[in-house]
Amino acid sequence: MRIYNLGSLNIDYVYQVPHFVRPGETLSSREMNIFPGGKGLNQSAALGKAGAEVIHGGLLNENDGWLIEVLRDAHVDTSRIRTLHQPTGHAIIQVEEGGQNCILLYPGANHLFTPEYAEKLLEDACPGDILLLQNEINCLDFIFEIAHAKGMQLVFNPSPFCKSLMELPLSYVNWWILNEVEGAELTGLQEPDGISDAMMETFPESNLVLTLGRNGSCFRNSALRLHVPAVPTEAVDTTAAGDTFTGYFLAMIARGAEVQTALQRASLAASIAVSRRGAACSIPWSHEVPAAP
Ligand code: RIB
């Protein structure tokens, strides 16, 4: 079973700040680093480092091949990535003490997907293959339709959330991976139980993974309810914690692991990612993630 990830490739400009910039304020940062990022790139890197077979589809400027190298080094198949003259997507990320972040995105080439490119990317996909998507590329409506027509398993991380996502054929989603903020936007509810109940009511055939930060993660489908606690860690940078979780979780599911085992391993991997700076480069290799207790 192959995993296709059609997703963003970003350059992250990461600023260490005492607090997030306030309206009207000019703030000097303590440090600035340039890292590879993008939810698409990060999740492919996590899948590759976790040992999954993953093909990445994405677009970037012809002079930013170093992002492709990052994916290649993480054992991702990059042969279908296309380069363009247009600028690569980027993110301005503020990280405050304690590791919390806020992110401003410029989509750039990530929003230049075409139906023709999407079709080409998935031309050899077979029923049962996995398609992973986030919300940092365009053409999602078209890509949902191709995946459904081909009988692929659609895994959707609706991040970052925007209202137009509600117009997608969301009933095609087999696996949801989302956090509380995205859950609240999708359901209008705040509490994890309420979010899970509402998601199950609307999408009864789907599997739901809800990440809860310090409170761990939970899983729901029509037959099973699980909760796995978070692994306590001193966070220095939470960027890509969710992406690490998603990649590791999916890699485990793709190789037939039980959901509980997959959640535990994903939590362990994410706890390592938050203890390091940056996005893709904070994602641990499989051998660095201890076996679940
Ligand atoms: O999830 C973290 C990622 O969000 C960053 O790498 C940034 O590029 C944005 O896409």
PDB file of C-alpha atoms and ligand atoms in Angstrom:
ATOM      1  CA  MET A   1       0.000   0.000   0.000  1.00  0.00           C
ATOM      2  CA  ARG A   2       1.481   3.345  -1.075  1.00  0.00           C
ATOM      3  CA  ILE A   3       0.984   6.702   0.568  1.00  0.00           C
ATOM      4  CA  TYR A   4       0.627   9.786  -1.637  1.00  0.00           C
ATOM      5  CA  ASN A   5       0.939  13.161   0.048  1.00  0.00           C
ATOM      6  CA  LEU A   6      -0.050  16.157  -2.076  1.00  0.00           C
ATOM      7  CA  GLY A   7       1.026  19.100   0.019  1.00  0.00           C
ATOM      8  CA  SER A   8       2.848  22.349   0.635  1.00  0.00           C
ATOM      9  CA  LEU A   9       6.567  23.014   0.498  1.00  0.00           C
ATOM     10  CA  ASN A  10       7.505  26.115   2.506  1.00  0.00           C
ATOM     11  CA  ILE A  11      10.536  28.032   3.628  1.00  0.00           C
ATOM     12  CA  ASP A  12      10.016  28.884   7.312  1.00  0.00           C
ATOM     13  CA  TYR A  13      11.460  32.143   8.678  1.00  0.00           C
ATOM     14  CA  VAL A  14      11.430  31.498  12.404  1.00  0.00           C
ATOM     15  CA  TYR A  15      11.821  34.383  14.885  1.00  0.00           C
ATOM     16  CA  GLN A  16      12.430  33.866  18.623  1.00  0.00           C
ATOM     17  CA  VAL A  17      10.374  36.540  20.397  1.00  0.00           C
ATOM     18  CA  PRO A  18       9.634  37.417  24.052  1.00  0.00           C
ATOM     19  CA  HIS A  19       5.908  37.556  23.115  1.00  0.00           C
ATOM     20  CA  PHE A  20       3.872  37.586  19.895  1.00  0.00           C
ATOM     21  CA  VAL A  21       3.874  40.994  18.183  1.00  0.00           C
ATOM     22  CA  ARG A  22       0.838  43.060  19.226  1.00  0.00           C
ATOM     23  CA  PRO A  23      -1.173  45.367  16.922  1.00  0.00           C
ATOM     24  CA  GLY A  24       0.814  48.560  16.307  1.00  0.00           C
ATOM     25  CA  GLU A  25       3.926  47.197  18.066  1.00  0.00           C
ATOM     26  CA  THR A  26       7.445  46.933  16.604  1.00  0.00           C
ATOM     27  CA  LEU A  27       9.348  44.117  18.263  1.00  0.00           C
ATOM     28  CA  SER A  28      12.953  43.019  17.932  1.00  0.00           C
ATOM     29  CA  SER A  29      13.505  39.244  17.769  1.00  0.00           C
ATOM     30  CA  ARG A  30      16.331  37.487  19.624  1.00  0.00           C
ATOM     31  CA  GLU A  31      17.202  35.113  16.822  1.00  0.00           C
ATOM     32  CA  MET A  32      16.094  34.200  13.309  1.00  0.00           C
ATOM     33  CA  ASN A  33      16.539  30.869  11.546  1.00  0.00           C
ATOM     34  CA  ILE A  34      15.512  29.639   8.110  1.00  0.00           C
ATOM     35  CA  PHE A  35      14.149  26.103   8.120  1.00  0.00           C
ATOM     36  CA  PRO A  36      12.412  23.755   5.660  1.00  0.00           C
ATOM     37  CA  GLY A  37       8.706  23.539   6.422  1.00  0.00           C
ATOM     38  CA  GLY A  38       5.143  23.403   5.165  1.00  0.00           C
ATOM     39  CA  LYS A  39       2.594  20.988   6.564  1.00  0.00           C
ATOM     40  CA  GLY A  40       2.922  18.893   3.415  1.00  0.00           C
ATOM     41  CA  LEU A  41       6.707  18.680   3.555  1.00  0.00           C
ATOM     42  CA  ASN A  42       6.740  18.067   7.309  1.00  0.00           C
ATOM     43  CA  GLN A  43       4.185  15.253   7.128  1.00  0.00           C
ATOM     44  CA  SER A  44       6.011  13.559   4.239  1.00  0.00           C
ATOM     45  CA  ALA A  45       9.293  13.853   6.164  1.00  0.00           C
ATOM     46  CA  ALA A  46       7.638  12.312   9.228  1.00  0.00           C
ATOM     47  CA  LEU A  47       6.222   9.458   7.144  1.00  0.00           C
ATOM     48  CA  GLY A  48       9.601   8.823   5.534  1.00  0.00           C
ATOM     49  CA  LYS A  49      11.513   8.970   8.820  1.00  0.00           C
ATOM     50  CA  ALA A  50       8.940   6.625  10.362  1.00  0.00           C
ATOM     51  CA  GLY A  51       9.708   4.101   7.616  1.00  0.00           C
ATOM     52  CA  ALA A  52       6.645   4.491   5.345  1.00  0.00           C
ATOM     53  CA  GLU A  53       6.724   4.455   1.542  1.00  0.00           C
ATOM     54  CA  VAL A  54       5.605   7.956   0.597  1.00  0.00           C
ATOM     55  CA  ILE A  55       5.358   9.853  -2.688  1.00  0.00           C
ATOM     56  CA  HIS A  56       5.228  13.641  -2.322  1.00  0.00           C
ATOM     57  CA  GLY A  57       3.450  15.861  -4.869  1.00  0.00           C
ATOM     58  CA  GLY A  58       4.128  19.578  -4.646  1.00  0.00           C
ATOM     59  CA  LEU A  59       5.369  22.743  -6.345  1.00  0.00           C
ATOM     60  CA  LEU A  60       8.189  25.163  -5.634  1.00  0.00           C
ATOM     61  CA  ASN A  61      10.549  27.659  -7.244  1.00  0.00           C
ATOM     62  CA  GLU A  62      13.336  26.232  -9.407  1.00  0.00           C
ATOM     63  CA  ASN A  63      16.014  27.742  -7.126  1.00  0.00           C
ATOM     64  CA  ASP A  64      14.751  26.089  -3.949  1.00  0.00           C
ATOM     65  CA  GLY A  65      15.862  22.532  -4.647  1.00  0.00           C
ATOM     66  CA  TRP A  66      17.239  22.313  -1.089  1.00  0.00           C
ATOM     67  CA  LEU A  67      13.682  21.616   0.100  1.00  0.00           C
ATOM     68  CA  ILE A  68      13.559  18.615  -2.233  1.00  0.00           C
ATOM     69  CA  GLU A  69      16.874  17.422  -0.775  1.00  0.00           C
ATOM     70  CA  VAL A  70      15.376  17.566   2.711  1.00  0.00           C
ATOM     71  CA  LEU A  71      12.594  15.233   1.604  1.00  0.00           C
ATOM     72  CA  ARG A  72      14.982  12.949  -0.243  1.00  0.00           C
ATOM     73  CA  ASP A  73      17.146  12.699   2.872  1.00  0.00           C
ATOM     74  CA  ALA A  74      14.017  11.630   4.762  1.00  0.00           C
ATOM     75  CA  HIS A  75      13.531   8.764   2.248  1.00  0.00           C
ATOM     76  CA  VAL A  76      10.575  10.396   0.474  1.00  0.00           C
ATOM     77  CA  ASP A  77       9.975   9.794  -3.261  1.00  0.00           C
ATOM     78  CA  THR A  78      10.356  13.314  -4.714  1.00  0.00           C
ATOM     79  CA  SER A  79      10.330  12.371  -8.409  1.00  0.00           C
ATOM     80  CA  ARG A  80       6.908  13.982  -8.993  1.00  0.00           C
ATOM     81  CA  ILE A  81       7.667  17.382  -7.423  1.00  0.00           C
ATOM     82  CA  ARG A  82       7.585  20.135 -10.076  1.00  0.00           C
ATOM     83  CA  THR A  83       9.613  23.355 -10.156  1.00  0.00           C
ATOM     84  CA  LEU A  84       8.267  26.676 -11.456  1.00  0.00           C
ATOM     85  CA  HIS A  85       9.424  30.284 -11.929  1.00  0.00           C
ATOM     86  CA  GLN A  86       6.983  31.493  -9.251  1.00  0.00           C
ATOM     87  CA  PRO A  87       8.112  31.954  -5.630  1.00  0.00           C
ATOM     88  CA  THR A  88       8.103  29.056  -3.188  1.00  0.00           C
ATOM     89  CA  GLY A  89       5.567  29.302  -0.363  1.00  0.00           C
ATOM     90  CA  HIS A  90       6.871  30.656   2.912  1.00  0.00           C
ATOM     91  CA  ALA A  91       5.881  31.078   6.527  1.00  0.00           C
ATOM     92  CA  ILE A  92       6.757  33.797   9.041  1.00  0.00           C
ATOM     93  CA  ILE A  93       6.779  32.019  12.391  1.00  0.00           C
ATOM     94  CA  GLN A  94       7.080  33.679  15.793  1.00  0.00           C
ATOM     95  CA  VAL A  95       8.123  31.362  18.626  1.00  0.00           C
ATOM     96  CA  GLU A  96       7.754  32.690  22.155  1.00  0.00           C
ATOM     97  CA  GLU A  97       9.246  31.398  25.381  1.00  0.00           C
ATOM     98  CA  GLY A  98       7.564  28.102  26.222  1.00  0.00           C
ATOM     99  CA  GLY A  99       7.607  27.089  22.562  1.00  0.00           C
ATOM    100  CA  GLN A 100       4.174  28.321  21.427  1.00  0.00           C
ATOM    101  CA  ASN A 101       4.085  29.667  17.889  1.00  0.00           C
ATOM    102  CA  CYS A 102       1.992  31.740  15.538  1.00  0.00           C
ATOM    103  CA  ILE A 103       2.298  31.440  11.789  1.00  0.00           C
ATOM    104  CA  LEU A 104       1.669  33.750   8.832  1.00  0.00           C
ATOM    105  CA  LEU A 105       1.591  31.971   5.465  1.00  0.00           C
ATOM    106  CA  TYR A 106       2.332  33.081   1.921  1.00  0.00           C
ATOM    107  CA  PRO A 107       1.112  30.242  -0.333  1.00  0.00           C
ATOM    108  CA  GLY A 108       3.216  31.072  -3.436  1.00  0.00           C
ATOM    109  CA  ALA A 109       3.712  28.004  -5.650  1.00  0.00           C
ATOM    110  CA  ASN A 110       1.633  25.851  -3.277  1.00  0.00           C
ATOM    111  CA  HIS A 111      -1.484  27.439  -4.791  1.00  0.00           C
ATOM    112  CA  LEU A 112      -0.517  26.673  -8.387  1.00  0.00           C
ATOM    113  CA  PHE A 113      -1.742  23.071  -8.524  1.00  0.00           C
ATOM    114  CA  THR A 114      -3.725  22.324 -11.688  1.00  0.00           C
ATOM    115  CA  PRO A 115      -6.168  19.480 -12.349  1.00  0.00           C
ATOM    116  CA  GLU A 116      -3.714  18.149 -14.965  1.00  0.00           C
ATOM    117  CA  TYR A 117      -0.844  18.003 -12.424  1.00  0.00           C
ATOM    118  CA  ALA A 118      -3.064  16.400  -9.771  1.00  0.00           C
ATOM    119  CA  GLU A 119      -4.203  13.738 -12.237  1.00  0.00           C
ATOM    120  CA  LYS A 120      -0.618  13.013 -13.257  1.00  0.00           C
ATOM    121  CA  LEU A 121       0.441  12.689  -9.613  1.00  0.00           C
ATOM    122  CA  LEU A 122      -2.215  10.074  -8.915  1.00  0.00           C
ATOM    123  CA  GLU A 123      -2.246   8.298 -12.279  1.00  0.00           C
ATOM    124  CA  ASP A 124      -0.848   5.025 -10.899  1.00  0.00           C
ATOM    125  CA  ALA A 125      -2.764   5.082  -7.584  1.00  0.00           C
ATOM    126  CA  CYS A 126      -4.687   1.883  -6.821  1.00  0.00           C
ATOM    127  CA  PRO A 127      -7.777   1.202  -4.704  1.00  0.00           C
ATOM    128  CA  GLY A 128      -6.743   1.097  -1.042  1.00  0.00           C
ATOM    129  CA  ASP A 129      -3.697   3.342  -1.502  1.00  0.00           C
ATOM    130  CA  ILE A 130      -3.639   6.247   0.929  1.00  0.00           C
ATOM    131  CA  LEU A 131      -3.947   9.907  -0.057  1.00  0.00           C
ATOM    132  CA  LEU A 132      -2.951  12.399   2.621  1.00  0.00           C
ATOM    133  CA  LEU A 133      -4.022  16.034   2.264  1.00  0.00           C
ATOM    134  CA  GLN A 134      -3.759  19.209   4.327  1.00  0.00           C
ATOM    135  CA  ASN A 135      -5.195  22.638   3.516  1.00  0.00           C
ATOM    136  CA  GLU A 136      -2.119  24.452   2.211  1.00  0.00           C
ATOM    137  CA  ILE A 137      -2.623  23.704  -1.517  1.00  0.00           C
ATOM    138  CA  ASN A 138      -5.356  24.630  -3.997  1.00  0.00           C
ATOM    139  CA  CYS A 139      -7.437  22.256  -6.175  1.00  0.00           C
ATOM    140  CA  LEU A 140      -8.562  20.200  -3.151  1.00  0.00           C
ATOM    141  CA  ASP A 141     -12.080  19.752  -4.562  1.00  0.00           C
ATOM    142  CA  PHE A 142     -10.688  18.169  -7.725  1.00  0.00           C
ATOM    143  CA  ILE A 143      -8.195  16.014  -5.798  1.00  0.00           C
ATOM    144  CA  PHE A 144     -10.956  14.735  -3.455  1.00  0.00           C
ATOM    145  CA  GLU A 145     -12.931  13.620  -6.529  1.00  0.00           C
ATOM    146  CA  ILE A 146      -9.987  11.771  -8.104  1.00  0.00           C
ATOM    147  CA  ALA A 147      -9.198   9.984  -4.833  1.00  0.00           C
ATOM    148  CA  HIS A 148     -12.824   8.938  -4.405  1.00  0.00           C
ATOM    149  CA  ALA A 149     -13.130   7.729  -8.008  1.00  0.00           C
ATOM    150  CA  LYS A 150      -9.953   5.640  -7.601  1.00  0.00           C
ATOM    151  CA  GLY A 151     -11.115   4.075  -4.330  1.00  0.00           C
ATOM    152  CA  MET A 152      -8.206   5.543  -2.358  1.00  0.00           C
ATOM    153  CA  GLN A 153      -8.330   5.940   1.421  1.00  0.00           C
ATOM    154  CA  LEU A 154      -8.528   9.675   2.021  1.00  0.00           C
ATOM    155  CA  VAL A 155      -6.764  11.022   5.114  1.00  0.00           C
ATOM    156  CA  PHE A 156      -7.546  14.693   5.705  1.00  0.00           C
ATOM    157  CA  ASN A 157      -5.785  17.057   8.086  1.00  0.00           C
ATOM    158  CA  PRO A 158      -7.937  20.221   7.666  1.00  0.00           C
ATOM    159  CA  SER A 159      -5.137  22.541   8.667  1.00  0.00           C
ATOM    160  CA  PRO A 160      -5.088  25.488   8.537  1.00  0.00           C
ATOM    161  CA  PHE A 161      -8.897  25.598   8.748  1.00  0.00           C
ATOM    162  CA  CYS A 162     -10.900  27.994   6.576  1.00  0.00           C
ATOM    163  CA  LYS A 163     -14.651  28.138   5.974  1.00  0.00           C
ATOM    164  CA  SER A 164     -14.372  27.171   2.285  1.00  0.00           C
ATOM    165  CA  LEU A 165     -13.325  23.656   3.402  1.00  0.00           C
ATOM    166  CA  MET A 166     -16.979  23.049   4.270  1.00  0.00           C
ATOM    167  CA  GLU A 167     -17.757  23.084   0.534  1.00  0.00           C
ATOM    168  CA  LEU A 168     -15.561  20.029  -0.120  1.00  0.00           C
ATOM    169  CA  PRO A 169     -17.198  16.567  -0.390  1.00  0.00           C
ATOM    170  CA  LEU A 170     -16.171  15.802   3.191  1.00  0.00           C
ATOM    171  CA  SER A 171     -18.119  12.539   3.296  1.00  0.00           C
ATOM    172  CA  TYR A 172     -15.271  11.047   1.191  1.00  0.00           C
ATOM    173  CA  VAL A 173     -12.855  11.403   4.119  1.00  0.00           C
ATOM    174  CA  ASN A 174     -11.939   8.015   5.652  1.00  0.00           C
ATOM    175  CA  TRP A 175      -9.574   9.346   8.322  1.00  0.00           C
ATOM    176  CA  TRP A 176      -9.732  12.773   9.969  1.00  0.00           C
ATOM    177  CA  ILE A 177      -6.675  13.998  11.843  1.00  0.00           C
ATOM    178  CA  LEU A 178      -7.367  17.317  13.519  1.00  0.00           C
ATOM    179  CA  ASN A 179      -6.732  19.390  16.612  1.00  0.00           C
ATOM    180  CA  GLU A 180      -9.248  21.021  18.946  1.00  0.00           C
ATOM    181  CA  VAL A 181      -9.186  24.344  17.079  1.00  0.00           C
ATOM    182  CA  GLU A 182     -10.012  22.667  13.766  1.00  0.00           C
ATOM    183  CA  GLY A 183     -12.567  20.442  15.519  1.00  0.00           C
ATOM    184  CA  ALA A 184     -14.273  23.506  16.982  1.00  0.00           C
ATOM    185  CA  GLU A 185     -14.385  25.194  13.556  1.00  0.00           C
ATOM    186  CA  LEU A 186     -15.838  22.077  11.921  1.00  0.00           C
ATOM    187  CA  THR A 187     -18.504  21.409  14.553  1.00  0.00           C
ATOM    188  CA  GLY A 188     -19.105  24.728  16.341  1.00  0.00           C
ATOM    189  CA  LEU A 189     -18.342  22.947  19.657  1.00  0.00           C
ATOM    190  CA  GLN A 190     -15.442  23.420  22.083  1.00  0.00           C
ATOM    191  CA  GLU A 191     -15.208  20.298  24.245  1.00  0.00           C
ATOM    192  CA  PRO A 192     -13.370  17.231  22.865  1.00  0.00           C
ATOM    193  CA  ASP A 193     -16.314  14.901  23.616  1.00  0.00           C
ATOM    194  CA  GLY A 194     -18.750  17.242  21.936  1.00  0.00           C
ATOM    195  CA  ILE A 195     -16.468  17.594  18.906  1.00  0.00           C
ATOM    196  CA  SER A 196     -16.055  13.800  18.611  1.00  0.00           C
ATOM    197  CA  ASP A 197     -19.811  13.162  18.998  1.00  0.00           C
ATOM    198  CA  ALA A 198     -20.674  15.775  16.379  1.00  0.00           C
ATOM    199  CA  MET A 199     -18.047  14.494  13.931  1.00  0.00           C
ATOM    200  CA  MET A 200     -19.307  10.911  14.334  1.00  0.00           C
ATOM    201  CA  GLU A 201     -22.885  12.034  13.814  1.00  0.00           C
ATOM    202  CA  THR A 202     -22.014  13.873  10.591  1.00  0.00           C
ATOM    203  CA  PHE A 203     -19.414  11.401   9.288  1.00  0.00           C
ATOM    204  CA  PRO A 204     -20.466   8.051  10.822  1.00  0.00           C
ATOM    205  CA  GLU A 205     -18.315   5.960   8.470  1.00  0.00           C
ATOM    206  CA  SER A 206     -15.083   7.824   9.207  1.00  0.00           C
ATOM    207  CA  ASN A 207     -12.248   7.400  11.693  1.00  0.00           C
ATOM    208  CA  LEU A 208     -11.423  10.428  13.813  1.00  0.00           C
ATOM    209  CA  VAL A 209      -8.132  11.285  15.494  1.00  0.00           C
ATOM    210  CA  LEU A 210      -8.395  14.384  17.686  1.00  0.00           C
ATOM    211  CA  THR A 211      -5.144  15.759  19.074  1.00  0.00           C
ATOM    212  CA  LEU A 212      -5.439  17.626  22.356  1.00  0.00           C
ATOM    213  CA  GLY A 213      -1.931  19.021  22.992  1.00  0.00           C
ATOM    214  CA  ARG A 214      -0.954  18.480  26.638  1.00  0.00           C
ATOM    215  CA  ASN A 215      -4.096  16.358  27.086  1.00  0.00           C
ATOM    216  CA  GLY A 216      -3.001  13.720  24.629  1.00  0.00           C
ATOM    217  CA  SER A 217      -5.085  12.452  21.748  1.00  0.00           C
ATOM    218  CA  CYS A 218      -8.246  10.469  21.230  1.00  0.00           C
ATOM    219  CA  PHE A 219      -9.682   8.221  18.568  1.00  0.00           C
ATOM    220  CA  ARG A 220     -13.279   7.509  17.607  1.00  0.00           C
ATOM    221  CA  ASN A 221     -15.050   5.435  15.030  1.00  0.00           C
ATOM    222  CA  SER A 222     -18.381   3.602  15.054  1.00  0.00           C
ATOM    223  CA  ALA A 223     -16.847   0.682  17.025  1.00  0.00           C
ATOM    224  CA  LEU A 224     -14.024   2.100  19.143  1.00  0.00           C
ATOM    225  CA  ARG A 225     -13.200   4.953  21.559  1.00  0.00           C
ATOM    226  CA  LEU A 226      -9.645   5.487  22.811  1.00  0.00           C
ATOM    227  CA  HIS A 227      -7.666   8.094  24.707  1.00  0.00           C
ATOM    228  CA  VAL A 228      -3.871   8.198  24.888  1.00  0.00           C
ATOM    229  CA  PRO A 229      -2.112  10.649  27.245  1.00  0.00           C
ATOM    230  CA  ALA A 230       0.559  13.024  25.959  1.00  0.00           C
ATOM    231  CA  VAL A 231       4.212  12.345  26.757  1.00  0.00           C
ATOM    232  CA  PRO A 232       5.358  15.078  29.184  1.00  0.00           C
ATOM    233  CA  THR A 233       8.156  17.153  27.614  1.00  0.00           C
ATOM    234  CA  GLU A 234       9.772  20.552  28.012  1.00  0.00           C
ATOM    235  CA  ALA A 235       8.767  22.289  24.777  1.00  0.00           C
ATOM    236  CA  VAL A 236      11.158  24.662  23.030  1.00  0.00           C
ATOM    237  CA  ASP A 237       9.264  24.883  19.720  1.00  0.00           C
ATOM    238  CA  THR A 238       5.883  23.313  19.013  1.00  0.00           C
ATOM    239  CA  THR A 239       6.108  23.917  15.227  1.00  0.00           C
ATOM    240  CA  ALA A 240       5.387  20.683  13.323  1.00  0.00           C
ATOM    241  CA  ALA A 241       4.362  18.730  16.438  1.00  0.00           C
ATOM    242  CA  GLY A 242       1.015  17.994  14.766  1.00  0.00           C
ATOM    243  CA  ASP A 243       2.743  17.131  11.480  1.00  0.00           C
ATOM    244  CA  THR A 244       5.075  14.705  13.255  1.00  0.00           C
ATOM    245  CA  PHE A 245       2.086  13.112  14.980  1.00  0.00           C
ATOM    246  CA  THR A 246       0.203  12.773  11.673  1.00  0.00           C
ATOM    247  CA  GLY A 247       3.137  11.231   9.789  1.00  0.00           C
ATOM    248  CA  TYR A 248       3.998   8.746  12.528  1.00  0.00           C
ATOM    249  CA  PHE A 249       0.375   7.791  13.144  1.00  0.00           C
ATOM    250  CA  LEU A 250      -0.269   7.152   9.471  1.00  0.00           C
ATOM    251  CA  ALA A 251       2.965   5.233   8.965  1.00  0.00           C
ATOM    252  CA  MET A 252       1.881   2.872  11.761  1.00  0.00           C
ATOM    253  CA  ILE A 253      -1.668   2.469  10.414  1.00  0.00           C
ATOM    254  CA  ALA A 254      -0.328   1.799   6.893  1.00  0.00           C
ATOM    255  CA  ARG A 255       1.764  -1.068   8.239  1.00  0.00           C
ATOM    256  CA  GLY A 256      -1.250  -2.570  10.003  1.00  0.00           C
ATOM    257  CA  ALA A 257      -0.642  -1.469  13.608  1.00  0.00           C
ATOM    258  CA  GLU A 258      -3.497  -1.226  16.127  1.00  0.00           C
ATOM    259  CA  VAL A 259      -4.830   2.316  16.521  1.00  0.00           C
ATOM    260  CA  GLN A 260      -3.759   2.472  20.196  1.00  0.00           C
ATOM    261  CA  THR A 261      -0.167   1.529  19.295  1.00  0.00           C
ATOM    262  CA  ALA A 262      -0.154   4.064  16.454  1.00  0.00           C
ATOM    263  CA  LEU A 263      -1.400   6.834  18.776  1.00  0.00           C
ATOM    264  CA  GLN A 264       1.243   6.006  21.389  1.00  0.00           C
ATOM    265  CA  ARG A 265       4.090   6.019  18.894  1.00  0.00           C
ATOM    266  CA  ALA A 266       2.839   9.247  17.282  1.00  0.00           C
ATOM    267  CA  SER A 267       2.718  10.914  20.740  1.00  0.00           C
ATOM    268  CA  LEU A 268       6.267   9.825  21.509  1.00  0.00           C
ATOM    269  CA  ALA A 269       7.548  11.141  18.164  1.00  0.00           C
ATOM    270  CA  ALA A 270       5.710  14.473  18.614  1.00  0.00           C
ATOM    271  CA  SER A 271       7.150  14.869  22.120  1.00  0.00           C
ATOM    272  CA  ILE A 272      10.655  14.637  20.636  1.00  0.00           C
ATOM    273  CA  ALA A 273       9.792  17.144  17.881  1.00  0.00           C
ATOM    274  CA  VAL A 274       8.686  19.814  20.391  1.00  0.00           C
ATOM    275  CA  SER A 275      11.960  19.468  22.300  1.00  0.00           C
ATOM    276  CA  ARG A 276      13.874  20.628  19.183  1.00  0.00           C
ATOM    277  CA  ARG A 277      13.824  23.804  17.101  1.00  0.00           C
ATOM    278  CA  GLY A 278      12.352  24.044  13.592  1.00  0.00           C
ATOM    279  CA  ALA A 279       9.765  22.089  11.636  1.00  0.00           C
ATOM    280  CA  ALA A 280      10.985  19.249   9.384  1.00  0.00           C
ATOM    281  CA  CYS A 281      14.414  19.120  11.030  1.00  0.00           C
ATOM    282  CA  SER A 282      12.846  18.591  14.478  1.00  0.00           C
ATOM    283  CA  ILE A 283      11.155  15.355  13.356  1.00  0.00           C
ATOM    284  CA  PRO A 284      12.893  12.299  14.838  1.00  0.00           C
ATOM    285  CA  TRP A 285      13.976   9.208  12.920  1.00  0.00           C
ATOM    286  CA  SER A 286      12.261   5.987  13.843  1.00  0.00           C
ATOM    287  CA  HIS A 287      15.324   4.705  15.756  1.00  0.00           C
ATOM    288  CA  GLU A 288      15.198   7.821  17.985  1.00  0.00           C
ATOM    289  CA  VAL A 289      11.634   7.126  19.100  1.00  0.00           C
ATOM    290  CA  PRO A 290      11.582   4.745  22.068  1.00  0.00           C
ATOM    291  CA  ALA A 291       9.233   1.777  22.084  1.00  0.00           C
ATOM    292  CA  ALA A 292       5.906   2.567  23.758  1.00  0.00           C
ATOM    293  CA  PRO A 293       5.828   1.377  27.422  1.00  0.00           C
TER     294      PRO A 293
HETATM  295  O1  RIB B   1       2.709  22.865  10.820  1.00  0.00           O
HETATM  296  C1  RIB B   1       3.850  23.676  10.777  1.00  0.00           C
HETATM  297  C2  RIB B   1       4.016  24.303   9.412  1.00  0.00           C
HETATM  298  O2  RIB B   1       2.926  25.181   9.190  1.00  0.00           O
HETATM  299  C3  RIB B   1       5.253  25.152   9.265  1.00  0.00           C
HETATM  300  O3  RIB B   1       6.375  24.422   8.833  1.00  0.00           O
HETATM  301  C4  RIB B   1       4.810  26.230   8.278  1.00  0.00           C
HETATM  302  O4  RIB B   1       5.457  26.207   7.048  1.00  0.00           O
HETATM  303  C5  RIB B   1       3.295  26.047   8.125  1.00  0.00           C
HETATM  304  O5  RIB B   1       2.965  25.423   6.964  1.00  0.00           O
END
